[in-house]
Coordinates of C-alpha atoms in Angstrom, one line a residue:
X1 CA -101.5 -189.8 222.2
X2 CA -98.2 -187.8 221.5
X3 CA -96.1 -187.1 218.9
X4 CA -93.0 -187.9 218.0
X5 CA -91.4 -185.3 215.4
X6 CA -87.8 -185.6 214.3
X7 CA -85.6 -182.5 212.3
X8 CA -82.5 -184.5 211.0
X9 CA -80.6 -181.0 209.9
X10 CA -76.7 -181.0 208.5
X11 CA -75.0 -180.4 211.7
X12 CA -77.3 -181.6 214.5
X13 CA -80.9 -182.8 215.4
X14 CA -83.9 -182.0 216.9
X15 CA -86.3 -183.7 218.3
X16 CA -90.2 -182.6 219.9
X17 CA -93.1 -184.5 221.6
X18 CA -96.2 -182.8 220.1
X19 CA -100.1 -183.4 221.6
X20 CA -102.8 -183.6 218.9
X21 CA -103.1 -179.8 218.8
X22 CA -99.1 -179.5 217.5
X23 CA -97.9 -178.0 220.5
X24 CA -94.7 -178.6 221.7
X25 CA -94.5 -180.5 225.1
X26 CA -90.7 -181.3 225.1
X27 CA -88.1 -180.7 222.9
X28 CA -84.4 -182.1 222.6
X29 CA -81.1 -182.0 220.6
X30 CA -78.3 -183.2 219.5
X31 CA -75.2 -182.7 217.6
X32 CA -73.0 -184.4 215.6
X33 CA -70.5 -183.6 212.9
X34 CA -69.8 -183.4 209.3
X35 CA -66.4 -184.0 208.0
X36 CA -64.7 -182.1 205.0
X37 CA -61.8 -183.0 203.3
X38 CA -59.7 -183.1 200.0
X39 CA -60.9 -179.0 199.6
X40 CA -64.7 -180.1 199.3
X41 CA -65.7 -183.3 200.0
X42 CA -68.2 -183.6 202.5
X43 CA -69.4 -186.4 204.9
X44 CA -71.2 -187.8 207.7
X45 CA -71.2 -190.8 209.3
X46 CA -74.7 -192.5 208.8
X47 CA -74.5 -194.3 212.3
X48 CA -73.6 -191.1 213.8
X49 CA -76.8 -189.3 212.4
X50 CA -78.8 -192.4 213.5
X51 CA -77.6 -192.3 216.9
X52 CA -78.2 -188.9 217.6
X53 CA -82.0 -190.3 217.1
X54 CA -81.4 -193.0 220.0
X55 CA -79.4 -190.4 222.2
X56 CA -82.6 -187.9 221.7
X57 CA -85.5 -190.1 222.4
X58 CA -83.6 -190.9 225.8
X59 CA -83.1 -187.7 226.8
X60 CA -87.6 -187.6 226.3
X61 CA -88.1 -190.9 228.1
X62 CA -90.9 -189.4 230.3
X63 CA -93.2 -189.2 227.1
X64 CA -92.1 -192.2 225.1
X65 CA -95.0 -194.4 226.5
X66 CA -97.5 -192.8 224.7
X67 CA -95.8 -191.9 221.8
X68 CA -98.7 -193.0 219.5
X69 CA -96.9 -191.8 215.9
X70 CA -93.4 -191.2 214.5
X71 CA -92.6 -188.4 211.7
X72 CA -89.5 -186.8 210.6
X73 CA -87.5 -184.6 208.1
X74 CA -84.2 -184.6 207.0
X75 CA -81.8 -182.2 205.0
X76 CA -81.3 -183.1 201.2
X77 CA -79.4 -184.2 199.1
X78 CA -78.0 -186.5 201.3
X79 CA -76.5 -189.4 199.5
X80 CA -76.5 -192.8 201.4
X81 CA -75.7 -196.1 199.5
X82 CA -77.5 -199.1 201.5
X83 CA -76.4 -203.1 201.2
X84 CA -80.2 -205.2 201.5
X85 CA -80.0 -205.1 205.2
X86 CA -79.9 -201.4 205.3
X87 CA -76.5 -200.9 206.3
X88 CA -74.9 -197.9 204.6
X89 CA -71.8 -198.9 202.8
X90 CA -70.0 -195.6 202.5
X91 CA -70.6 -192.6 205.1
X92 CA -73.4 -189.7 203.7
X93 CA -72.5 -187.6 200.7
X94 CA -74.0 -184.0 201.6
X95 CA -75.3 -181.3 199.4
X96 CA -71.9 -179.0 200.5
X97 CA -70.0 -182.2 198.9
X98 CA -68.6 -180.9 195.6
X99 CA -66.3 -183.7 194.4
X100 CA -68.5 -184.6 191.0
X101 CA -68.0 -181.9 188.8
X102 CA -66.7 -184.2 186.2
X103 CA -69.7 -185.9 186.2
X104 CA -71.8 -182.8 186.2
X105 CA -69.8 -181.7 182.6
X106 CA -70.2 -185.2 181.7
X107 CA -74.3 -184.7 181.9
X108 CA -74.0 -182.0 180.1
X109 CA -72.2 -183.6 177.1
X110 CA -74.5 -186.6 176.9
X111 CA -77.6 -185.1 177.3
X112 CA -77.7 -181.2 177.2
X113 CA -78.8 -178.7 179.5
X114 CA -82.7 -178.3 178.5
X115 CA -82.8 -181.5 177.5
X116 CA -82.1 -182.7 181.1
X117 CA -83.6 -179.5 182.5
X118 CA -87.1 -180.2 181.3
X119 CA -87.7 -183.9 182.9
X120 CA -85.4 -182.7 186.2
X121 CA -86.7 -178.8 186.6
X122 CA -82.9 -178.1 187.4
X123 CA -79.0 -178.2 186.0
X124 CA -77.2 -181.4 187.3
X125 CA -75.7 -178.7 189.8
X126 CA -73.1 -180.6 192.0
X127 CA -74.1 -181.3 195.4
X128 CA -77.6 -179.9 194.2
X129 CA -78.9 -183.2 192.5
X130 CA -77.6 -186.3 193.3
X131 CA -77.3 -188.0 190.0
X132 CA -73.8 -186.5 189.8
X133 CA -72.6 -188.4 193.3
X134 CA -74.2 -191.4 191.8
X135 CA -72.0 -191.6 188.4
X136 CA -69.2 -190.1 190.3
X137 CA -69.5 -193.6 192.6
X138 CA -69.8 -195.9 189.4
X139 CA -66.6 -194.4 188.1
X140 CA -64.7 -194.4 191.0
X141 CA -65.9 -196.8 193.7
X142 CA -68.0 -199.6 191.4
X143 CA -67.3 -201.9 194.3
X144 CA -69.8 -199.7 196.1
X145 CA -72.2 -199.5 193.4
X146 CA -72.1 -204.1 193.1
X147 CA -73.0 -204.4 196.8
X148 CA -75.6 -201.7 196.7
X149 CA -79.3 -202.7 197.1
X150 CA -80.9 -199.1 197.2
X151 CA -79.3 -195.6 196.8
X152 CA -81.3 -192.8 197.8
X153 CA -81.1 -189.9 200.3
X154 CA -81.1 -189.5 204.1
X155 CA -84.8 -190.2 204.0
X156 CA -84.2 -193.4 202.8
X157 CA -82.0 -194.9 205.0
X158 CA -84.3 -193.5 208.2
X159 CA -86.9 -195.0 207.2
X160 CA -85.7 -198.6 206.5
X161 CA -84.1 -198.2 210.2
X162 CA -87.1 -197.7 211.6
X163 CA -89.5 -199.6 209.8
X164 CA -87.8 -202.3 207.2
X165 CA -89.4 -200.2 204.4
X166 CA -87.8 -199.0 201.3
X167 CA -89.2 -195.5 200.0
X168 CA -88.6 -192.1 199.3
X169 CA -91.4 -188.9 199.0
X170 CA -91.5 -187.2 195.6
X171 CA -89.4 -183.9 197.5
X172 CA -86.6 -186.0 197.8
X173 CA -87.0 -187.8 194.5
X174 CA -86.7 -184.0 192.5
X175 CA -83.5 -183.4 194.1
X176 CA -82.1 -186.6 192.9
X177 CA -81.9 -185.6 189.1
X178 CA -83.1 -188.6 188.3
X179 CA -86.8 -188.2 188.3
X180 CA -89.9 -186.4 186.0
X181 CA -90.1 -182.9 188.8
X182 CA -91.6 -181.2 186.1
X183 CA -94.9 -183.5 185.8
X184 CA -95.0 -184.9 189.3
X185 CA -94.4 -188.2 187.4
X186 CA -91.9 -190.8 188.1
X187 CA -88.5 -191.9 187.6
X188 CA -86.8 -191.1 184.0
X189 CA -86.3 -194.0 181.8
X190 CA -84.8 -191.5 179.7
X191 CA -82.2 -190.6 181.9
X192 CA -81.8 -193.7 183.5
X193 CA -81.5 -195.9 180.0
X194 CA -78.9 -192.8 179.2
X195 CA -76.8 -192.9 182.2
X196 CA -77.3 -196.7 182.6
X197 CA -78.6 -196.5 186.2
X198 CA -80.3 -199.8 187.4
X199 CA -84.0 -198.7 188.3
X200 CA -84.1 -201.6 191.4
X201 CA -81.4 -199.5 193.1
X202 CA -83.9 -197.1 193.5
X203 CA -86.7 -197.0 195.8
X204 CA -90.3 -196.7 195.2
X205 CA -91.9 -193.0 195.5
X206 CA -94.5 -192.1 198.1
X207 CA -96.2 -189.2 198.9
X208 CA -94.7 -187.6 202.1
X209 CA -96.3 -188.0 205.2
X210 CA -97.9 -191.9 204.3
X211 CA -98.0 -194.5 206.9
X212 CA -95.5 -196.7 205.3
X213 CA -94.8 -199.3 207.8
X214 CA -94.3 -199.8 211.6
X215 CA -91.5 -199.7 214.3
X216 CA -89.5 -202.3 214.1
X217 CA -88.7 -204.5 217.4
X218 CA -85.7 -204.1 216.9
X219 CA -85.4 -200.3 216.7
X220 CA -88.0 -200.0 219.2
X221 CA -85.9 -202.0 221.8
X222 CA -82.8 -199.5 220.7
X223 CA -84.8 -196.7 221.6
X224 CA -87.3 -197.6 224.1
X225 CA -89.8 -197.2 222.4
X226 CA -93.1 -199.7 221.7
X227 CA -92.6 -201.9 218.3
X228 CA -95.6 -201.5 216.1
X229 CA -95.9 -197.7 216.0
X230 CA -96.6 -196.2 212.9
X231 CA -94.5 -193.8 210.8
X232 CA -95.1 -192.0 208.4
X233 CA -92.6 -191.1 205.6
X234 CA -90.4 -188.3 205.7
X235 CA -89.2 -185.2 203.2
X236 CA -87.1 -182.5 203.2
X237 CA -86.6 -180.2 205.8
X238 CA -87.3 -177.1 204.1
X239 CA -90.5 -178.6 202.2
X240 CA -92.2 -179.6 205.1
X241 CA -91.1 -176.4 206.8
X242 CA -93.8 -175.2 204.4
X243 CA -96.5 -177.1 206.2
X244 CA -95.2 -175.9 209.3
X245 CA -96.0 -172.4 208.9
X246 CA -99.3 -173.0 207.2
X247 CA -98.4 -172.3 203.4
X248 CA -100.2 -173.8 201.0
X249 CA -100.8 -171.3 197.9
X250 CA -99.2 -170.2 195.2
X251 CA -97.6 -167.0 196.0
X252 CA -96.3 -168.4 199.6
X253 CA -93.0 -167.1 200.5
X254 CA -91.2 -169.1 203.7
X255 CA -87.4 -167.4 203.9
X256 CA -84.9 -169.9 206.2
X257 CA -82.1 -167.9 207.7
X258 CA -79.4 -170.5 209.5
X259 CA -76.4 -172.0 208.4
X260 CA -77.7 -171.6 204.6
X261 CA -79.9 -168.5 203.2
X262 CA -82.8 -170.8 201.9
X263 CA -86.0 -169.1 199.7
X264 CA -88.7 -171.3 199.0
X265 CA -92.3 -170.3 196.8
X266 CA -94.9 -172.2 196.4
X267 CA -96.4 -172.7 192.1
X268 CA -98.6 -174.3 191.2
X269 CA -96.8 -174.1 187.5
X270 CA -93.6 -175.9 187.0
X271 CA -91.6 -173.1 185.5
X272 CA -87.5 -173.9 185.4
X273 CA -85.2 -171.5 185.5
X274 CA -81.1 -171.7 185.0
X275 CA -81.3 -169.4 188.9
X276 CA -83.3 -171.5 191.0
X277 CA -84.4 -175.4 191.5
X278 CA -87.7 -176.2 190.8
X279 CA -88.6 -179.0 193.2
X280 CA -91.9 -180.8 194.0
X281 CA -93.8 -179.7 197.1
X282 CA -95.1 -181.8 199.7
X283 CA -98.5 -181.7 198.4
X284 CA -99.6 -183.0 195.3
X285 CA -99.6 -180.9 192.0
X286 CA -97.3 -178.1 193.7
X287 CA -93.9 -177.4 193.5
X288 CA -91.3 -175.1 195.3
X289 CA -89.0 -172.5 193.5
X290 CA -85.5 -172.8 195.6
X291 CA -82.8 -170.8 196.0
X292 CA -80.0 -171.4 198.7
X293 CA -76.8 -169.7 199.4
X294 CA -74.8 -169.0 202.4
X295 CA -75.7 -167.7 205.5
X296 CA -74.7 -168.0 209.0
X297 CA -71.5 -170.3 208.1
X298 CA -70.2 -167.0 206.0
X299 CA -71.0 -164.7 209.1
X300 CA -69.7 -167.3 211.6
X301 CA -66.4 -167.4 209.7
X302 CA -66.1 -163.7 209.2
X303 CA -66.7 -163.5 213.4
X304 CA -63.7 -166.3 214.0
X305 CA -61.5 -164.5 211.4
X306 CA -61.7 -160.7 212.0
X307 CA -63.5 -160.3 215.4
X308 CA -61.4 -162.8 217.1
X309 CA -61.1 -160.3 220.0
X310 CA -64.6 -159.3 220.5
X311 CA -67.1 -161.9 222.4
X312 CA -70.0 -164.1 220.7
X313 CA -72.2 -161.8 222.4
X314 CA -71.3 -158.6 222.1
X315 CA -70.7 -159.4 218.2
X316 CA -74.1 -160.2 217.8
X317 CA -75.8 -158.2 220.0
X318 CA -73.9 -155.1 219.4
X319 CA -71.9 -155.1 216.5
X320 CA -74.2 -156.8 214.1
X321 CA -77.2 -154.6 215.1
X322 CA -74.5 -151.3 214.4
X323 CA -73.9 -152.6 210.7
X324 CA -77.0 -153.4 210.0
X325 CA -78.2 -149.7 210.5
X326 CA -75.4 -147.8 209.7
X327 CA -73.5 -149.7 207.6
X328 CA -75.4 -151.8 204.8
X329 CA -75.8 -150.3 201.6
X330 CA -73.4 -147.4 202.0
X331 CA -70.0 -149.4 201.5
X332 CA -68.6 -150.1 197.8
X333 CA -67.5 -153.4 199.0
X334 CA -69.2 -156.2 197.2
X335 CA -69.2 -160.1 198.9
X336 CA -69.4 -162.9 196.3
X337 CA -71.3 -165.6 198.7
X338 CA -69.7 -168.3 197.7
X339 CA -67.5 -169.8 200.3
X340 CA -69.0 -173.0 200.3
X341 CA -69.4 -173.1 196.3
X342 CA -72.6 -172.2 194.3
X343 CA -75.1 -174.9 194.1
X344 CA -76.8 -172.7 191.6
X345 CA -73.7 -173.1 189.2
X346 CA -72.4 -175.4 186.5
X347 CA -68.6 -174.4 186.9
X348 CA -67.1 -174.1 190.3
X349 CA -66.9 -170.7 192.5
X350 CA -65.5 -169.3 195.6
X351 CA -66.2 -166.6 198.0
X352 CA -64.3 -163.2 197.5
X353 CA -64.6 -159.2 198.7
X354 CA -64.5 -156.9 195.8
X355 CA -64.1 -153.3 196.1
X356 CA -61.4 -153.3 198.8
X357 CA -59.5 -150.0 199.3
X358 CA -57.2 -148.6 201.9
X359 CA -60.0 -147.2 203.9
X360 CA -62.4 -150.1 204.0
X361 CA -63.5 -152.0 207.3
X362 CA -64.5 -154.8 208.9
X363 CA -67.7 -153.4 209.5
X364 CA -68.2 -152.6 205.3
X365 CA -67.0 -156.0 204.7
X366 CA -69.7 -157.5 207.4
X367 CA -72.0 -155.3 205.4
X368 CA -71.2 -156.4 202.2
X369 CA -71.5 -160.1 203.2
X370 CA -75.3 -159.6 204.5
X371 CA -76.0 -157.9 201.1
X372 CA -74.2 -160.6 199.2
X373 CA -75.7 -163.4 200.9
X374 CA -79.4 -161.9 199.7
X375 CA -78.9 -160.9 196.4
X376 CA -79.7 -164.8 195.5
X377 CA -83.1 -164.8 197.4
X378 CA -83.6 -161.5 195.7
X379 CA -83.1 -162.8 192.0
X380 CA -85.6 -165.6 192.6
X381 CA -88.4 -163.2 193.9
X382 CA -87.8 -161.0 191.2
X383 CA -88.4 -163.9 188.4
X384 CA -91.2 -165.8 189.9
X385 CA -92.9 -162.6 190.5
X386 CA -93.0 -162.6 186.3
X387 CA -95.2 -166.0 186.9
X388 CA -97.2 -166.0 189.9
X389 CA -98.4 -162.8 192.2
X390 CA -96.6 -163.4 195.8
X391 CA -97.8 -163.5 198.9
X392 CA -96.8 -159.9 200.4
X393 CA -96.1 -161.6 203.9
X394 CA -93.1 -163.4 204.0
X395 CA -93.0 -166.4 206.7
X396 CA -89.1 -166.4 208.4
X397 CA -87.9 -169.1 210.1
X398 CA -84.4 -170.3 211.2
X399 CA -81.9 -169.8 213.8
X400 CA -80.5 -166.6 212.4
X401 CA -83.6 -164.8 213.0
X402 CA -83.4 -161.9 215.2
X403 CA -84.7 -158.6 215.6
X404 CA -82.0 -157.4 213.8
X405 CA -82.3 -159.7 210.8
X406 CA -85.8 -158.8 210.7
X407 CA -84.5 -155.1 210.6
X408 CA -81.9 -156.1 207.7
X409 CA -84.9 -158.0 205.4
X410 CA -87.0 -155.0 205.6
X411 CA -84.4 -153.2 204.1
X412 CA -84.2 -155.9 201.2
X413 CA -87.4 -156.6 200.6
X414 CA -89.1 -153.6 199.2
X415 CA -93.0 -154.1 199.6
X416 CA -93.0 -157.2 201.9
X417 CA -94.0 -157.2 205.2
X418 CA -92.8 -160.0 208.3
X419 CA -93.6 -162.9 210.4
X420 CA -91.6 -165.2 212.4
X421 CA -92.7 -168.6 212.6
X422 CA -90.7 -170.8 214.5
X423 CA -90.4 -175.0 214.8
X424 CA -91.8 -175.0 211.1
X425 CA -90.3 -178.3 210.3
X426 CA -91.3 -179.9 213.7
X427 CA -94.4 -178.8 213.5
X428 CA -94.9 -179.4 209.8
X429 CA -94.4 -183.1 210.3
X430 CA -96.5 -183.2 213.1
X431 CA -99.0 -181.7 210.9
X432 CA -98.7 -184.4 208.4
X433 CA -98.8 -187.4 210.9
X434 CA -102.4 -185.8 212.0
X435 CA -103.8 -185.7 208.7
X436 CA -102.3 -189.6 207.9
X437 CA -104.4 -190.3 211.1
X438 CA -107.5 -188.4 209.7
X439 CA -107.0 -186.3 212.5
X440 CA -106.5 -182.9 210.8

């Protein structure tokens, strides 16, 4: 029997045919794109994302025979209104989207900040829960919000395509704002009687990784695949990438360097914080602390924008490695990390350089943004550590990881030592469809 693990990430997808074991057979991707407009709104088309699914299974039709079980991730929050058929009736709302501050302020008026805080384990951050997309659509778009059957995230809408089956995991229902994070409970009648949110718009919760229906005829038939495999339910990417790389206790560190600078620690205590999310983990009784900020989109745009005369390759193979030795930490130059917004922030901010002088250069300011883009990830091991004792190996996964990059985080984390683990979120799920089989 194979595996069939899917990675639904922000920009692309990728796809793996595991054996019982976990190991990788066969792997496949592919791309599709977000769209941003009005400054910072961002969206994806939901049929796009879906089809990127069809277009990878074909491209592994030798193994999809004896595909035996079907798992997945996807990034969060990732807001998808659905009509009763499972259609989505507006495209996704991603996490970068920004457009409901007013609604964000307006959660703050009604309720207060610990108030809501203590049920949610977070601020009602825009783009970090998606309460704030929610009341932004009931203000502005109610003829979405009378046609809706279910709202949920990414999650959602994958599995009802693939099995008929409304659900979400208890990851995907902390990031929603919506829900009790801090007791592992269920969804808020307190902030659902406050905001006037219809509880039959939202789906019921299930642990991640629970067979929860079969494939459906008719998506089997799309992809080739045999009707009546199970699946099990999804979660988020970076919460299964846990599983992935085998952390499991309190203390575990798992650092995701790609488009976002991601930390994630597993506690076993559900301590909230006005710098980090507090989010359920996969596993019952656990939760992560979360910190994101930006990563490889800041240093890809600093690339197109300075270095537009230098190669891809000889930027990152040879100028990155320079600055990284010579040049971090002994530049005044200071990079706020903020070009996408702060998903850690109530009131909206943007990327700048401070510290500029006449004899400043591209190489301090390349500097500055690989300090900058840490000093988040920093902050959040230096207040958990008041909580919990870490784990002094920290797992790093992600498609920024290098040599170099490994060189960089031993710089900037002081006592820790290193190890690469790569495929976490693949593997993670894979993990998880084993032990719904009481294989593992």
């Amino acid at each position: 029997m194979y595996i069939l693990s899917v990675d639904f990430g922000t920009s692309s997808l990728k796809m793996a045919v595991l054996d019982e074991n976990v190991n990788i057979l066969e792997t496949a991707s592919v791309e599709y794109q977000y769209r941003v407009f009005n400054e910072d709104w961002v969206e994806l088309d939901p049929d796009e994302v879906f089809g990127a699914m069809v277009k990878g299974v074909k491209k592994l039709s030798g193994y999809m025979d004896k595909v035996g079980i079907i798992c997945y991730d996807t990034f969060s929050p990732s807001v998808v209104f659905m009509d009763q058929n499972g259609t989505a009736l507006h495209p996704i709302i991603a996490h970068l989207d920004r457009r409901s501050k007013k609604q964000t302020a307006h959660i703050l008026e009604v309720m207060g900040k610990d108030a809501f805080q203590s049920i949610t384990g977070v601020q009602p951050f825009t783009g970090g829960v998606s309460i704030t997309t929610l009341l932004w659509m009931m203000e502005n778009m109610p003829e979405v919000i009378e046609k809706t059957y279910k709202f949920g995230h990414l999650v959602t809408y994958i599995h009802h395509k693939l099995t008929g089956v409304w659900a979400t995991d208890p990851v995907n229902a902390s990031m929603m704002g919506m829900y009790e994070t801090t007791k592992w409970g269920g969804w808020s009648d307190e902030i659902l009687n406050t905001f006037k949110i219809p509880r039959d718009k939202l789906p019921d919760i299930h642990n991640a990784g629970t067979i929860l229906g079969s494939l459906t005829k008719e998506a089997a038939d799309l992809m080739g695949l045999k009707e009546g495999i199970p699946v099990t339910l999804g979660t988020n990417d970076a919460a299964v990438a846990h599983v992935g790389c085998g952390n499991k206790k309190e203390g575990d560190i798992l650092d995701i360097s790609g488009s976002s600078e991601i930390l994630t620690i597993i506690s076993e205590k559900p301590v909230v914080s006005d710098f980090y999310y507090l989010r359920n983990a996969v596993y019952p009784g656990k939760w992560q602390v979360f910190a994101i900020t930006t990563g490889g989109f800041a240093i890809d745009w600093f690339r197109k924008e300075f270095y537009r005369e230098m190669e891809a390759k000889e930027f990152f193979n040879t100028e990155i490695p320079d600055v990284i030795r010579n040049h971090v930490g002994k530049a005044s130059v200071v990079f706020q990390p903020y070009l996408a917004g702060d998903r850690h922030s109530l009131t909206p901010k943007k990327g700048a350089f401070e510290g500029l002088t006449l004899d400043t250069t591209r190489k301090d300011m390349l500097a500055s943004i690989f300090l900058g883009m840490h000093e988040p990830i920093l902050k959040t091991i230096e207040l958990s550590g008041a909580f919990m004792q870490h784990n002094k190996t920290i797992k790093l996964t992600g498609g920024m990881i290098t040599e170099h990059f490994i060189e960089l985080k031993k710089k900037l984390f002081q006592g820790f030592d290193f190890v690469v683990k790569e495929n976490c979120p693949i593997l993670g799920n894979g993990i998880l469809a084993l032990e719904a089989l009481g294989k593992r």
